[in-house]
Coordinates of C-alpha atoms in Angstrom, one line a residue:
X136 CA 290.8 19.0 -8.9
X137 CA 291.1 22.9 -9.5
X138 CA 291.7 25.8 -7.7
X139 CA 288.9 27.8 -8.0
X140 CA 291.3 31.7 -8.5
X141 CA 289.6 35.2 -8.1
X142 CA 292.3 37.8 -9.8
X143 CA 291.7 41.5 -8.4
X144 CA 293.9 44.6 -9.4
X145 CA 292.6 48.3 -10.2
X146 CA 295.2 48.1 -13.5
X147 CA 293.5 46.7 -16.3
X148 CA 296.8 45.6 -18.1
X149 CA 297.8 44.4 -14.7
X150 CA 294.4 42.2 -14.5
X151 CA 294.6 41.3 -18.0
X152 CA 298.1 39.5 -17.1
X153 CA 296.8 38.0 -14.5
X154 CA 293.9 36.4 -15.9
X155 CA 296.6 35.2 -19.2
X156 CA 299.1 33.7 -16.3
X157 CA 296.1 31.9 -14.3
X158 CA 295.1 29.9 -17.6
X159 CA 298.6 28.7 -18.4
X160 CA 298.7 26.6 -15.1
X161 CA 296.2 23.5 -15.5
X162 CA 295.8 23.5 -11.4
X163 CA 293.8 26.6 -11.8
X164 CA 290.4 28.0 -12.9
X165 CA 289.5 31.7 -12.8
X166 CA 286.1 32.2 -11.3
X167 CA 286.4 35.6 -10.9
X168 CA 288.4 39.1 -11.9
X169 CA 287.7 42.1 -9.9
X170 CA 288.8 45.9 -10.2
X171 CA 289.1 46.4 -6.4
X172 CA 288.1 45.0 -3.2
X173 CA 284.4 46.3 -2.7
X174 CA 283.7 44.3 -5.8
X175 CA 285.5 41.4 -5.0
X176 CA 283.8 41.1 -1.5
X177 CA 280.4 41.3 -4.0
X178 CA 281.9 38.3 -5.4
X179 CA 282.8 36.3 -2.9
X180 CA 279.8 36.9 -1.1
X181 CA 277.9 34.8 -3.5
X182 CA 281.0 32.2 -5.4
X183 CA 283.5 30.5 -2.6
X184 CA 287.0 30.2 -4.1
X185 CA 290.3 28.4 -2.8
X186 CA 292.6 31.2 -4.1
X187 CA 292.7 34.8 -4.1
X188 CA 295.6 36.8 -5.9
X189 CA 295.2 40.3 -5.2
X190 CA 297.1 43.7 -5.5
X191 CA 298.0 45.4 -2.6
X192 CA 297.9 48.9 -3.6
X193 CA 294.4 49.8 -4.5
X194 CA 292.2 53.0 -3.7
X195 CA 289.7 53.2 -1.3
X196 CA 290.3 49.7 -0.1
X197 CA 293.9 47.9 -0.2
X198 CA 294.4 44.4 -0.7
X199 CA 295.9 43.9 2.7
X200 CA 292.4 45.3 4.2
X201 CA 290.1 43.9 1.7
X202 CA 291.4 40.4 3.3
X203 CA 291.1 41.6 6.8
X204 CA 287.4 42.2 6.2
X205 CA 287.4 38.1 5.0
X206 CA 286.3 36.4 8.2
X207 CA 287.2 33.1 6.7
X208 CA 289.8 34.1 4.3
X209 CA 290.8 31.7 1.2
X210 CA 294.9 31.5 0.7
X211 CA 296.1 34.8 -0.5
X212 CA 299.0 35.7 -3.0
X213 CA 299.4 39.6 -3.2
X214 CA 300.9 41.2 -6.0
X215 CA 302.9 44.8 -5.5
X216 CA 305.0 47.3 -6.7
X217 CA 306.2 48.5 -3.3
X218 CA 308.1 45.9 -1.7
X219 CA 307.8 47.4 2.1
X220 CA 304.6 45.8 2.4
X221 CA 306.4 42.8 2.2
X222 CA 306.2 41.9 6.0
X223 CA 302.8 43.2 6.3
X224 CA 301.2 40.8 3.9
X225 CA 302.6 37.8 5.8
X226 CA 300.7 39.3 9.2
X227 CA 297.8 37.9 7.2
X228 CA 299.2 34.7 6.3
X229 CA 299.5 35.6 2.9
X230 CA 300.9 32.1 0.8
X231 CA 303.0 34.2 -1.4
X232 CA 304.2 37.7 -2.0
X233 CA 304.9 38.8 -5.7
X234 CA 306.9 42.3 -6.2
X235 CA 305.9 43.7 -9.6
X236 CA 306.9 43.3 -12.4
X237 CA 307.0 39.8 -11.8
X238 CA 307.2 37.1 -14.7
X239 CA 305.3 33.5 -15.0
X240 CA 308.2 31.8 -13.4
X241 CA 308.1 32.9 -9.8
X242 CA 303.8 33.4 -10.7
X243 CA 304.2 30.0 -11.2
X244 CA 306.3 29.0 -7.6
X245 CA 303.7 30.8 -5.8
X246 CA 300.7 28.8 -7.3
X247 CA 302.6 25.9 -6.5
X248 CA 303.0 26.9 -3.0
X249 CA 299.4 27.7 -2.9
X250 CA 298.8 24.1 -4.2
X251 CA 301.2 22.4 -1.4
X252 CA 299.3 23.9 1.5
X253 CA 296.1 22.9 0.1
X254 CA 297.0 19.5 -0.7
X255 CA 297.7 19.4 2.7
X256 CA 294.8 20.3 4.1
X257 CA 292.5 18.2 1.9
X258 CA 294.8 15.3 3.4
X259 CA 294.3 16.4 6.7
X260 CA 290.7 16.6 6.6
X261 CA 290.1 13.2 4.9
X262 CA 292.0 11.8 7.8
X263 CA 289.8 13.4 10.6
X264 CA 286.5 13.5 9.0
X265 CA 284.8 10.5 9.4
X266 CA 282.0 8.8 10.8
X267 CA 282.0 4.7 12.0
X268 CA 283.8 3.0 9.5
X269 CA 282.3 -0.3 9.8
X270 CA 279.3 1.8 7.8
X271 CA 280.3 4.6 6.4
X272 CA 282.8 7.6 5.7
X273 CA 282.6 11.4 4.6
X274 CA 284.8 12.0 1.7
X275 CA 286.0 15.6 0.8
X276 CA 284.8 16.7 -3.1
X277 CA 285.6 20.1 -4.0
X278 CA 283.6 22.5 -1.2
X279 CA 281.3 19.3 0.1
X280 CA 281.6 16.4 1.9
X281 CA 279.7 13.6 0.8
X282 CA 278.8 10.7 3.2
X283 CA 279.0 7.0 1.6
X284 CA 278.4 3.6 2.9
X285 CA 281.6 1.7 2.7
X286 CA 279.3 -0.8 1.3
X287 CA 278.6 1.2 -1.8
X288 CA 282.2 2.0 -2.9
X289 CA 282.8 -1.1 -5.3
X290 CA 286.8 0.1 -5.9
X291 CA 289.1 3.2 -5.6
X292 CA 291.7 4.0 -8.4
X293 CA 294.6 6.0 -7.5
X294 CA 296.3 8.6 -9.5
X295 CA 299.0 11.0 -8.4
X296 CA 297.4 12.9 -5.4
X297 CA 293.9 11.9 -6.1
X298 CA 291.6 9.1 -5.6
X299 CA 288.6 7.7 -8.0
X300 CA 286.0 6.3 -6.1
X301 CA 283.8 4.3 -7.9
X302 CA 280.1 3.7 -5.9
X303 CA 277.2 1.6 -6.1
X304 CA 274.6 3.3 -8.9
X305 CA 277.0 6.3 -10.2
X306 CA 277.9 6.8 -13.1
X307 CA 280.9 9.0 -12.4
X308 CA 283.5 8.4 -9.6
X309 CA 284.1 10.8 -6.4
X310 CA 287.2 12.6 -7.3
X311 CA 289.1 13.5 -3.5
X312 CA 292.6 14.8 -3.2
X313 CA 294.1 12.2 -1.1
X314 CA 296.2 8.8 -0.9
X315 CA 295.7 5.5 0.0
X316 CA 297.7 5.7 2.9
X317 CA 295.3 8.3 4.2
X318 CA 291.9 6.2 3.4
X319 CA 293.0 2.0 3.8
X320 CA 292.2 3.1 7.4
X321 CA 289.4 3.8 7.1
X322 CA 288.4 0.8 5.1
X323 CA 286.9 -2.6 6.4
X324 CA 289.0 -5.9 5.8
X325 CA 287.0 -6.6 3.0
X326 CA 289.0 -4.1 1.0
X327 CA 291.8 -5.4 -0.8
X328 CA 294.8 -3.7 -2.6
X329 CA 295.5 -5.4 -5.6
X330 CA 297.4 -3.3 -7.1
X331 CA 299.5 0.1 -6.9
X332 CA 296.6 2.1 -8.2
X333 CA 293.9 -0.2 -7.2
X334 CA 292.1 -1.0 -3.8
X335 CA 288.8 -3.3 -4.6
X336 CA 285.8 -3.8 -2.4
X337 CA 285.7 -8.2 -2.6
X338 CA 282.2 -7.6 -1.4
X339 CA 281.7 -5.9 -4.9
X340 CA 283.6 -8.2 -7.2
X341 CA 281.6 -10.3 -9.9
X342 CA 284.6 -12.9 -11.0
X343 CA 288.1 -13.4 -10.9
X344 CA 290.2 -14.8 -13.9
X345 CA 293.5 -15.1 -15.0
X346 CA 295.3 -12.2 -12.4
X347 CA 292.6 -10.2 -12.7
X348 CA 289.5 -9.2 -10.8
X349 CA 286.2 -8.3 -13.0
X350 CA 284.0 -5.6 -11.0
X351 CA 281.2 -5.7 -13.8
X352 CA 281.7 -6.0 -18.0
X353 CA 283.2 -2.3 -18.1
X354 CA 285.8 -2.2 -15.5
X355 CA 288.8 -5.4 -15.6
X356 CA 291.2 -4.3 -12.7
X357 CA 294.9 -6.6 -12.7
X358 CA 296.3 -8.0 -9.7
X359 CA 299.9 -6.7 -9.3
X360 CA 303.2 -9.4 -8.7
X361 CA 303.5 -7.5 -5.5
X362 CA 299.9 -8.0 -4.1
X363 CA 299.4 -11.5 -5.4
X364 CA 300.5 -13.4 -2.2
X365 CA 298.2 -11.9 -0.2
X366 CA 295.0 -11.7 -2.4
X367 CA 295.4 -15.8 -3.2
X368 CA 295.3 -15.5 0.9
X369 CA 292.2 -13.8 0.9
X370 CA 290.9 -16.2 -1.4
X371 CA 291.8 -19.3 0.0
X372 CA 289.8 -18.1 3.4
X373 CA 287.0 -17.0 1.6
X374 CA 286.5 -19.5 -1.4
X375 CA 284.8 -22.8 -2.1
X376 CA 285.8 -25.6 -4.6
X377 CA 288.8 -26.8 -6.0
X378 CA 289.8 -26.3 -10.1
X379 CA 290.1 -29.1 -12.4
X380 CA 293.2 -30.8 -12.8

């Protein structure tokens, strides 16, 4: 997942840096540049974005009043060359405050500030968004969140600070920033973790054969040592049949 970036700042060379610093971090994609703040409130008025690194000294509209105007403003890094407006810019709960001339290094250890306190939303609204969970949960992608039957997710693969989940008829998972600690409660019993990246939806499994479980001819997931106690548990209570001897 990216953070969608608008740059603004009247200095075309100071822009042009900008827009070179914002494609050397992977976390972020510029949607936007903008020579002052009438413009960018143009912008914004039609593209939503998650991060807004603006300069503060600007004619006819400042940075630090071109986000007052914002009445749901995105996280904010201001850029400077005076450094008393240091204080002011955290009056608007600015992430980050970069004095000019400032190199890719502390650009760089603002973004990831930026990225901390989002992360940290996105887990806190996958933890209290949600409908009954014996049907159904809302899961957070990019600006939407999109409702889905418990019944349809067939598993979820974990990956650093996202989650893959795999539904019913898509061809393409739902890609959510969040953990597994924040959705197995959301889950039914009938949703197993198998493995450190893995949680499977038994409901949705086709076979199961030497350690592993087979969701369909495409997707083989392995049982981990750690999770094999419990899912031979599971199968004894739920299985038929004894193997040949």
């Amino acid at each position: 997942m990216l953070l969608k970036t608008l740059i603004i700042d009247d200095e075309p060379i100071a822009l042009e840096k900008l827009r070179s610093y914002v494609g050397k971090v992977p976390t972020l994609e510029l949607v936007g540049a903008c020579g002052n703040g009438f413009e960018a409130i143009d912008f914004l008025s039609q593209v939503d974005v998650d991060l807004i690194i603006t300069d503060i000294n600007m004619p006819d509209l400042n940075g630090l009043d071109f986000i007052k105007t914002l009445s749901k403003p995105p996280m904010v890094i201001f850029t400077t060359a005076y450094s008393q407006y240091a204080v002011d810019s955290y009056k608007v709960s600015a992430i980050d405050y970069l004095l000019k001339p400032y190199g890719f290094v502390d650009f760089n250890k603002a973004v990831n500030k930026a990225i901390e306190v989002y992360s940290s939303r996105c887990h806190q609204h996958m933890e209290s968004v949600s409908v009954d969970t014996s049907d159904s949960i809302f899961i957070k992608v990019d600006y939407r969140y999109v409702r889905v039957a418990l019944a349809d997710i067939r598993f979820i693969k974990g990956y650093g600070e996202y989650l893959q989940i795999y539904i019913s008829g898509k061809t393409s998972p739902l890609v959510t920033l969040s953990s597994f600690a924040s959705i197995r409660g959301l889950l039914t019993d009938d949703f197993l973790q198998v493995h450190r990246s893995y949680i499977v939806n038994m409901n949705q499994v086709e076979q199961i054969e030497r350690n592993r479980v087979v969701m369909d001819h495409d997707n083989f997931i392995p049982v981990g040592d750690s999770y094999k106690t419990m899912f031979q548990e599971y199968l004894m209570s739920h299985s038929v049949g004894k193997g040949r001897k």
